[in-house]
Coordinates of C-alpha atoms and ligand atoms in Angstrom, one line a residue:
M13 CA 0.0 0.0 0.0
N14 CA 1.3 3.4 -0.9
L15 CA 1.3 5.5 2.3
Q16 CA 1.0 8.9 0.6
S17 CA -2.0 7.6 -1.4
S18 CA -3.7 6.5 1.9
K19 CA -3.2 10.0 3.3
D20 CA -4.5 11.6 0.1
I21 CA -7.6 9.3 0.2
L22 CA -8.1 10.0 3.9
T23 CA -8.0 13.7 3.2
A24 CA -10.8 13.3 0.7
L25 CA -12.9 11.0 2.9
V26 CA -12.7 13.2 6.0
G27 CA -13.8 16.1 3.7
F28 CA -17.3 14.6 3.4
D29 CA -19.5 15.4 6.5
T30 CA -20.9 11.9 6.8
V31 CA -22.3 12.2 10.3
S32 CA -24.8 9.4 10.5
R33 CA -27.8 11.8 10.2
N34 CA -26.6 13.0 6.8
S35 CA -26.5 11.3 3.4
N36 CA -23.2 9.5 2.6
L37 CA -23.9 9.4 -1.1
D38 CA -21.3 12.1 -2.0
L39 CA -18.6 10.1 -0.3
I40 CA -19.8 6.9 -2.0
A41 CA -19.7 8.7 -5.4
W42 CA -16.2 9.8 -4.8
V43 CA -15.1 6.2 -3.9
E44 CA -16.9 4.9 -7.1
Q45 CA -15.0 7.4 -9.2
Y46 CA -11.8 6.3 -7.7
L47 CA -12.6 2.6 -8.4
D48 CA -13.8 3.5 -11.9
G49 CA -10.4 5.0 -12.5
L50 CA -8.9 1.6 -11.6
G51 CA -11.5 -0.4 -13.6
V52 CA -13.0 -2.0 -10.5
A53 CA -16.7 -2.7 -10.6
H54 CA -18.8 -1.7 -7.6
E55 CA -22.4 -2.0 -6.3
R56 CA -24.6 0.2 -4.2
I57 CA -26.9 -1.3 -1.6
Y58 CA -29.2 1.5 -0.5
D59 CA -31.2 2.2 2.6
E60 CA -35.0 2.4 2.4
T61 CA -34.9 6.2 1.7
G62 CA -32.3 6.0 -1.0
K63 CA -30.3 8.7 0.7
K64 CA -27.6 6.4 2.1
S65 CA -25.9 3.5 0.6
N66 CA -23.4 0.7 1.3
L67 CA -20.7 0.1 -1.3
W68 CA -19.6 -3.4 -2.2
A69 CA -16.7 -4.0 -4.6
T70 CA -14.7 -7.1 -5.4
V71 CA -11.1 -7.3 -6.6
G72 CA -10.1 -10.7 -7.9
P73 CA -12.1 -13.8 -8.9
A74 CA -15.6 -13.3 -7.4
A75 CA -16.6 -17.0 -7.9
V76 CA -13.9 -18.1 -5.4
P77 CA -14.2 -17.7 -1.6
G78 CA -12.1 -14.7 -0.4
Y79 CA -11.9 -12.1 2.3
I80 CA -14.1 -9.1 3.3
L81 CA -12.5 -5.8 4.3
S82 CA -15.3 -4.2 6.3
G83 CA -15.5 -0.5 7.3
H84 CA -18.2 2.1 7.9
T85 CA -18.4 5.4 6.1
D86 CA -20.5 7.3 8.8
V87 CA -19.0 9.2 11.7
V88 CA -20.3 10.5 15.0
P89 CA -21.3 14.2 15.3
V90 CA -19.0 17.1 16.3
D91 CA -21.8 19.0 18.1
D92 CA -20.7 20.6 21.4
Q93 CA -17.1 19.6 20.8
T94 CA -14.3 22.1 20.6
W95 CA -11.9 21.3 17.8
T96 CA -8.5 23.0 17.2
N97 CA -9.0 22.9 13.4
D98 CA -12.0 22.2 11.2
P99 CA -13.1 18.6 11.9
F100 CA -13.8 18.0 8.2
T101 CA -10.4 19.2 7.0
L102 CA -7.7 16.6 7.6
T103 CA -4.8 18.4 9.3
E104 CA -1.4 16.9 9.8
R105 CA 0.6 17.8 13.0
D106 CA 3.6 15.9 14.5
G107 CA 3.0 12.7 12.6
K108 CA -0.8 12.7 13.4
L109 CA -3.7 13.3 11.1
Y110 CA -6.6 15.2 12.8
G111 CA -10.2 15.0 11.6
R112 CA -13.6 13.5 12.3
G113 CA -13.4 9.8 11.4
A114 CA -9.6 9.8 11.0
T115 CA -9.4 6.8 13.4
D116 CA -13.1 5.7 13.5
M117 CA -12.8 4.6 10.8
K118 CA -12.1 6.4 7.6
G119 CA -8.4 5.6 8.2
Y120 CA -9.0 1.9 7.5
V121 CA -11.2 2.6 4.6
A122 CA -8.5 4.9 3.1
C123 CA -5.9 2.1 3.6
C124 CA -8.1 -0.5 1.9
L125 CA -8.7 1.9 -1.1
A126 CA -5.0 2.8 -1.3
A127 CA -4.2 -0.9 -1.5
V128 CA -6.5 -1.5 -4.5
P129 CA -3.8 -0.9 -7.1
D130 CA -1.6 -3.5 -5.4
M131 CA -4.5 -5.9 -5.3
L132 CA -4.9 -5.4 -9.1
K133 CA -1.2 -6.0 -9.8
A134 CA -1.1 -9.1 -7.6
D135 CA -3.1 -11.6 -9.7
L136 CA -5.2 -12.6 -6.8
K137 CA -6.3 -16.3 -6.6
K138 CA -8.7 -15.4 -3.8
P139 CA -10.7 -12.2 -4.0
L140 CA -10.8 -9.2 -1.7
H141 CA -14.1 -7.6 -1.1
L142 CA -14.6 -4.0 0.0
A143 CA -17.7 -3.7 2.2
F144 CA -18.3 -0.1 3.2
S145 CA -21.5 0.6 5.2
Y146 CA -23.6 3.5 6.4
D147 CA -25.3 4.0 9.8
E148 CA -22.9 1.9 11.8
E149 CA -22.6 4.5 14.6
V150 CA -26.4 4.5 15.2
G151 CA -26.9 0.7 15.5
C152 CA -25.0 -1.1 12.7
F153 CA -28.1 -0.8 10.4
G154 CA -26.4 -0.4 6.9
V155 CA -24.3 -3.6 7.1
R156 CA -27.3 -5.7 7.7
R157 CA -28.5 -5.1 4.2
M158 CA -25.1 -6.0 2.8
I159 CA -25.1 -9.2 4.8
A160 CA -28.6 -10.1 3.7
K161 CA -27.3 -10.1 0.1
M162 CA -24.4 -12.4 0.8
P163 CA -26.3 -15.7 0.0
E164 CA -26.8 -14.3 -3.6
R165 CA -23.1 -13.9 -4.1
P166 CA -21.3 -16.5 -6.3
A167 CA -19.1 -17.6 -3.4
Q168 CA -19.3 -17.2 0.4
P169 CA -16.3 -15.5 2.0
L170 CA -13.7 -17.3 4.0
A171 CA -13.5 -14.6 6.6
C172 CA -14.0 -10.9 7.4
F173 CA -11.6 -8.3 8.8
V174 CA -13.5 -5.4 10.4
G175 CA -11.1 -2.4 10.6
E176 CA -12.3 -0.7 13.7
P177 CA -9.4 0.9 15.5
T178 CA -7.5 -1.7 17.5
G179 CA -4.0 -0.4 17.0
M180 CA -3.7 -3.4 14.6
D181 CA -4.3 -5.8 17.6
V182 CA -6.2 -9.0 16.8
V183 CA -9.6 -8.6 18.5
I184 CA -11.6 -11.8 18.7
G185 CA -14.5 -10.7 20.9
H186 CA -16.8 -8.0 21.9
K187 CA -20.0 -7.9 23.9
G188 CA -23.4 -7.8 22.4
K189 CA -25.9 -5.1 23.2
R190 CA -29.6 -4.8 23.5
S191 CA -31.5 -1.6 24.4
F192 CA -35.1 -0.5 25.0
K193 CA -37.1 2.7 25.3
V194 CA -39.8 2.3 27.9
V195 CA -42.9 4.6 28.1
V196 CA -44.7 4.2 31.4
H197 CA -48.3 5.3 31.3
G198 CA -49.8 6.3 34.7
H199 CA -52.9 8.2 35.8
T200 CA -52.7 11.7 37.0
C201 CA -54.4 13.4 39.9
H202 CA -53.6 16.0 42.6
S203 CA -50.8 14.7 44.8
S204 CA -52.9 15.0 47.9
L205 CA -55.0 12.2 46.4
A206 CA -51.9 10.1 45.4
P207 CA -53.4 6.6 45.9
M208 CA -56.1 7.5 43.4
G209 CA -53.5 8.0 40.7
V210 CA -50.8 5.8 39.2
N211 CA -47.4 7.5 39.6
A212 CA -45.6 6.8 36.3
V213 CA -42.2 8.0 37.7
E214 CA -42.4 5.6 40.7
Y215 CA -43.3 2.7 38.5
A216 CA -40.4 3.6 36.1
A217 CA -38.1 3.7 39.2
R218 CA -39.2 0.2 40.2
V219 CA -38.4 -1.2 36.8
I220 CA -35.0 0.6 36.9
A221 CA -34.3 -0.9 40.3
K222 CA -35.0 -4.3 38.8
I223 CA -32.5 -3.6 36.0
R224 CA -30.0 -2.7 38.6
E225 CA -30.7 -5.8 40.6
I226 CA -30.1 -8.0 37.5
S227 CA -26.9 -6.1 36.8
D228 CA -25.7 -6.5 40.4
R229 CA -26.4 -10.2 40.2
H230 CA -24.2 -10.5 37.1
A231 CA -21.5 -8.5 38.7
K232 CA -21.5 -10.6 41.8
S233 CA -22.0 -14.1 40.5
G234 CA -22.6 -14.0 36.7
A235 CA -20.5 -15.8 34.0
R236 CA -17.0 -14.3 33.5
E237 CA -14.8 -13.6 30.5
A238 CA -11.4 -12.6 31.7
L239 CA -10.3 -10.8 28.5
Y240 CA -12.8 -8.0 29.0
D241 CA -12.0 -4.9 31.2
V242 CA -15.4 -5.5 32.7
P243 CA -15.5 -9.3 32.6
F244 CA -19.2 -9.8 33.1
T245 CA -22.6 -8.7 31.6
T246 CA -23.7 -5.2 32.5
G247 CA -27.0 -3.3 32.6
H248 CA -27.6 0.4 32.8
T249 CA -30.4 3.0 32.6
G250 CA -29.3 6.1 30.5
Y251 CA -32.0 8.6 31.3
L252 CA -35.4 9.0 33.0
H253 CA -37.8 11.8 32.2
G254 CA -41.2 12.3 33.9
G255 CA -43.4 14.6 35.9
T256 CA -44.1 18.3 35.9
A257 CA -44.6 19.6 39.4
L258 CA -44.6 18.3 43.0
N259 CA -48.3 18.5 43.5
I260 CA -49.2 16.5 40.4
V261 CA -49.1 12.7 40.2
P262 CA -47.2 12.2 36.9
D263 CA -49.1 10.2 34.2
V264 CA -46.1 9.5 32.0
A265 CA -42.4 8.7 32.4
T266 CA -39.9 7.6 29.8
F267 CA -36.5 5.9 30.2
E268 CA -34.0 3.9 28.2
F269 CA -31.9 1.0 29.3
E270 CA -29.4 -1.4 27.9
F271 CA -27.7 -4.7 28.5
R272 CA -24.2 -5.5 27.2
M273 CA -23.7 -9.2 27.2
I274 CA -20.8 -11.5 27.2
A275 CA -21.3 -14.6 25.0
A276 CA -22.6 -16.7 28.0
D277 CA -25.6 -14.5 28.5
K278 CA -28.5 -14.2 26.1
S279 CA -30.2 -10.9 25.5
D280 CA -33.6 -12.5 25.3
V281 CA -33.3 -13.9 28.8
L282 CA -32.1 -10.6 30.3
A283 CA -34.8 -8.6 28.5
Q284 CA -37.6 -11.0 29.4
E285 CA -36.8 -10.8 33.1
V286 CA -37.3 -7.1 33.0
I287 CA -40.5 -7.3 30.9
D288 CA -42.0 -10.1 33.0
Y289 CA -41.4 -8.0 36.2
A290 CA -43.1 -5.0 34.6
K291 CA -46.0 -6.8 32.9
N292 CA -46.7 -9.5 35.5
V293 CA -45.9 -7.9 38.8
L294 CA -46.3 -4.2 38.4
E295 CA -48.9 -3.8 35.7
P296 CA -51.8 -5.6 37.4
E297 CA -51.2 -3.3 40.4
M298 CA -51.4 -0.2 38.1
K299 CA -54.4 -1.4 36.1
A300 CA -56.3 -2.0 39.3
V301 CA -56.3 1.8 39.8
A302 CA -56.5 2.9 36.2
P303 CA -57.1 0.4 33.3
E304 CA -55.2 2.6 30.8
A305 CA -52.0 2.4 32.9
G306 CA -49.1 0.2 31.9
F307 CA -45.8 -0.2 30.2
D308 CA -44.8 0.1 26.6
F309 CA -41.4 -1.5 25.7
Q310 CA -39.9 -0.4 22.4
G311 CA -36.8 -2.2 21.2
R312 CA -34.2 0.4 20.3
S313 CA -31.1 -1.3 19.1
E314 CA -29.5 -4.7 19.1
F315 CA -26.2 -6.0 17.9
A316 CA -24.8 -9.4 18.3
G317 CA -21.6 -10.0 20.3
L318 CA -18.5 -11.4 18.6
D319 CA -16.9 -14.5 20.0
T320 CA -14.4 -15.9 17.6
P321 CA -12.4 -18.9 18.9
E322 CA -8.7 -18.4 19.7
D323 CA -7.9 -21.3 17.5
A324 CA -10.1 -20.2 14.5
E325 CA -8.3 -20.0 11.2
V326 CA -9.2 -16.3 10.9
T327 CA -7.6 -15.6 14.3
Q328 CA -4.4 -17.4 13.2
L329 CA -4.3 -15.7 9.9
A330 CA -4.8 -12.2 11.4
K331 CA -2.0 -12.9 13.8
Q332 CA 0.3 -14.1 11.0
L333 CA -0.6 -11.0 8.8
S334 CA -0.1 -8.5 11.6
G335 CA 3.0 -10.2 13.1
R336 CA 1.3 -10.5 16.6
N337 CA 1.0 -13.4 18.9
S338 CA -1.6 -12.1 21.2
H339 CA -5.3 -11.4 20.9
S340 CA -7.8 -9.5 23.0
K341 CA -11.5 -8.6 23.5
V342 CA -12.9 -5.1 23.5
A343 CA -15.7 -3.2 25.2
Y344 CA -17.2 -1.5 22.2
G345 CA -19.5 -3.2 19.6
T346 CA -18.7 -3.5 15.9
E347 CA -20.3 -4.9 12.7
G348 CA -18.2 -8.0 13.4
G349 CA -20.9 -9.6 15.5
L350 CA -23.3 -9.4 12.6
F351 CA -20.9 -10.9 10.1
S352 CA -20.1 -13.7 12.6
Q353 CA -23.8 -14.3 13.3
A354 CA -24.2 -14.7 9.5
G355 CA -21.6 -17.6 9.6
I356 CA -18.6 -15.6 8.4
P357 CA -15.5 -16.0 10.7
T358 CA -14.6 -12.5 11.8
V359 CA -11.9 -10.6 13.7
V360 CA -11.6 -6.9 14.3
I361 CA -8.3 -5.4 13.3
G362 CA -7.7 -1.9 12.3
P363 CA -5.4 1.1 12.6
G364 CA -5.6 3.8 15.2
L365 CA -6.8 3.8 18.8
I366 CA -10.4 3.6 20.0
D367 CA -9.4 6.2 22.8
Q368 CA -9.2 8.7 20.0
A369 CA -12.7 7.9 18.6
H370 CA -15.7 10.1 19.1
K371 CA -13.7 12.9 20.7
A372 CA -12.7 16.4 19.7
D373 CA -9.4 16.5 17.9
E374 CA -9.8 12.9 16.8
F375 CA -6.6 11.7 15.1
I376 CA -4.8 8.8 13.6
A377 CA -1.0 8.5 13.7
V378 CA 0.6 8.2 10.3
N379 CA 2.5 5.1 11.4
E380 CA -0.8 3.4 12.2
L381 CA -1.7 3.8 8.5
A382 CA 1.7 2.3 7.6
K383 CA 1.1 -0.7 9.9
C384 CA -2.3 -1.3 8.4
G385 CA -0.7 -1.0 4.9
A386 CA 1.8 -3.7 5.9
F387 CA -1.0 -5.9 7.0
L388 CA -2.9 -5.4 3.7
D389 CA 0.3 -6.1 1.7
R390 CA 0.7 -9.4 3.5
L391 CA -3.0 -10.2 3.0
I392 CA -2.6 -9.5 -0.8
A393 CA 0.4 -11.8 -0.9
H394 CA -1.6 -14.4 0.9
C395 CA -4.4 -14.1 -1.6
A396 CA -2.0 -14.2 -4.6
R397 CA -0.6 -17.6 -3.5
Ligands
ZN421 ZN1 -16.4 2.7 14.2

C-alpha cells in the first residue's frame, strides 16, 4: 500500500460530512469514481430512503471464496465539541492526522482503497471484497442489508476483517448489546390524592431498580470472560424523564436501558426478566387503579456479540498477517458480531486507537496507516498464493 496515497484518500474521505444523520452518497460517489479509474466494478446497496448506501466491490475472482474488508463510512457528530481545526479538513501535525473519522474509521477505509492498485497487480487467486457501510454508529443498520445479500453472491467469503481501531491488535470478541425505550403510562391526579393516581415516575423507578438488581447479580455471581475490562454482563439506565410539578401525580415517564452481554448471557433472557417483572408484577397493580396504565417496551437497538475462537483459522491468519502473537477482546461493539452471526468467521483489526474515537481532535497516527498498509500487503500476498 502506498502511504501517501492512503493519506490523500483519507483527506478526501474526511472532507465529506458523513455524520450518521446525513447522506453518505457524496462520499460513495467519490469512492466509485476512484474505483472506476482503476477499472474495479462496484455495487450500491441503498437504505429504504435512497439517501444512504453501502458500497460493495470485489477485486479478484468473485466466484472463489475470499476475504471481506469491512468499514463504515459514517461518523459521530461534532456537536458541542471544541476542535482546534475544522473537523472535516484533515490536518497533519507531528505525525498525526486530525479530523472527524480519522481513526473511526475512515483511516482503515482509506488504507483499503489505497491498496486496490496493489490488489490489481497481484493476480489474486482469492478475491478481496470492500464492504463499506452506512449507519454503523447508530446501530449497525447499513451492514445488515449488505449481509442479507451475501447468499446471492457467487461464493461465500472465508473470513472478514472489520477495521475498527484496535492499534492493529487482533480482537476476537466484543460484547453484544440490546437496548429498549420504555414509556410508562400512569394516571394523573392531585398529589394529595396520590393513591387514586398511578405514579408513572415511581413505576419507572421500580423497573429501573429491577434492571440494577439484575446487573448487580451478574457483577456478583454471573459468568465471566477474563479478557474484558469489565469481565461480566452489565446493565444500565441512561435517562429518565417524567413529571411536571410536585403537586401533580405524573401520568407519563420515559426511560432507556441497555444490557451489554458476554457470550454466555443471552439478551432475550435478560430482557424477558425485566419485561416479566413490569408486565406480570407491576402492571396488574397499576391497572387495578387505572385500566389505561401500563408499560410500553420499544426495542431500540440490538447487535450481536463477537466470540471468535482463539484457534479459529481467521484468528491465526490475522496474527500471522499482523505479526502478533496475542489477541484481545474489547468493550465496544462492531459490525463483526453481525458478520459472525451470518456464519462468516470474523476478527476486528484496524489502525488507530479507540481512545481517539468520538472525541474532539480525533486523530490517527501516520505510522498506524503504515502498519495497516503492511497488514494489507501481506493479505494481498496471501491471496495471490
Ligand atoms: Zn467505528
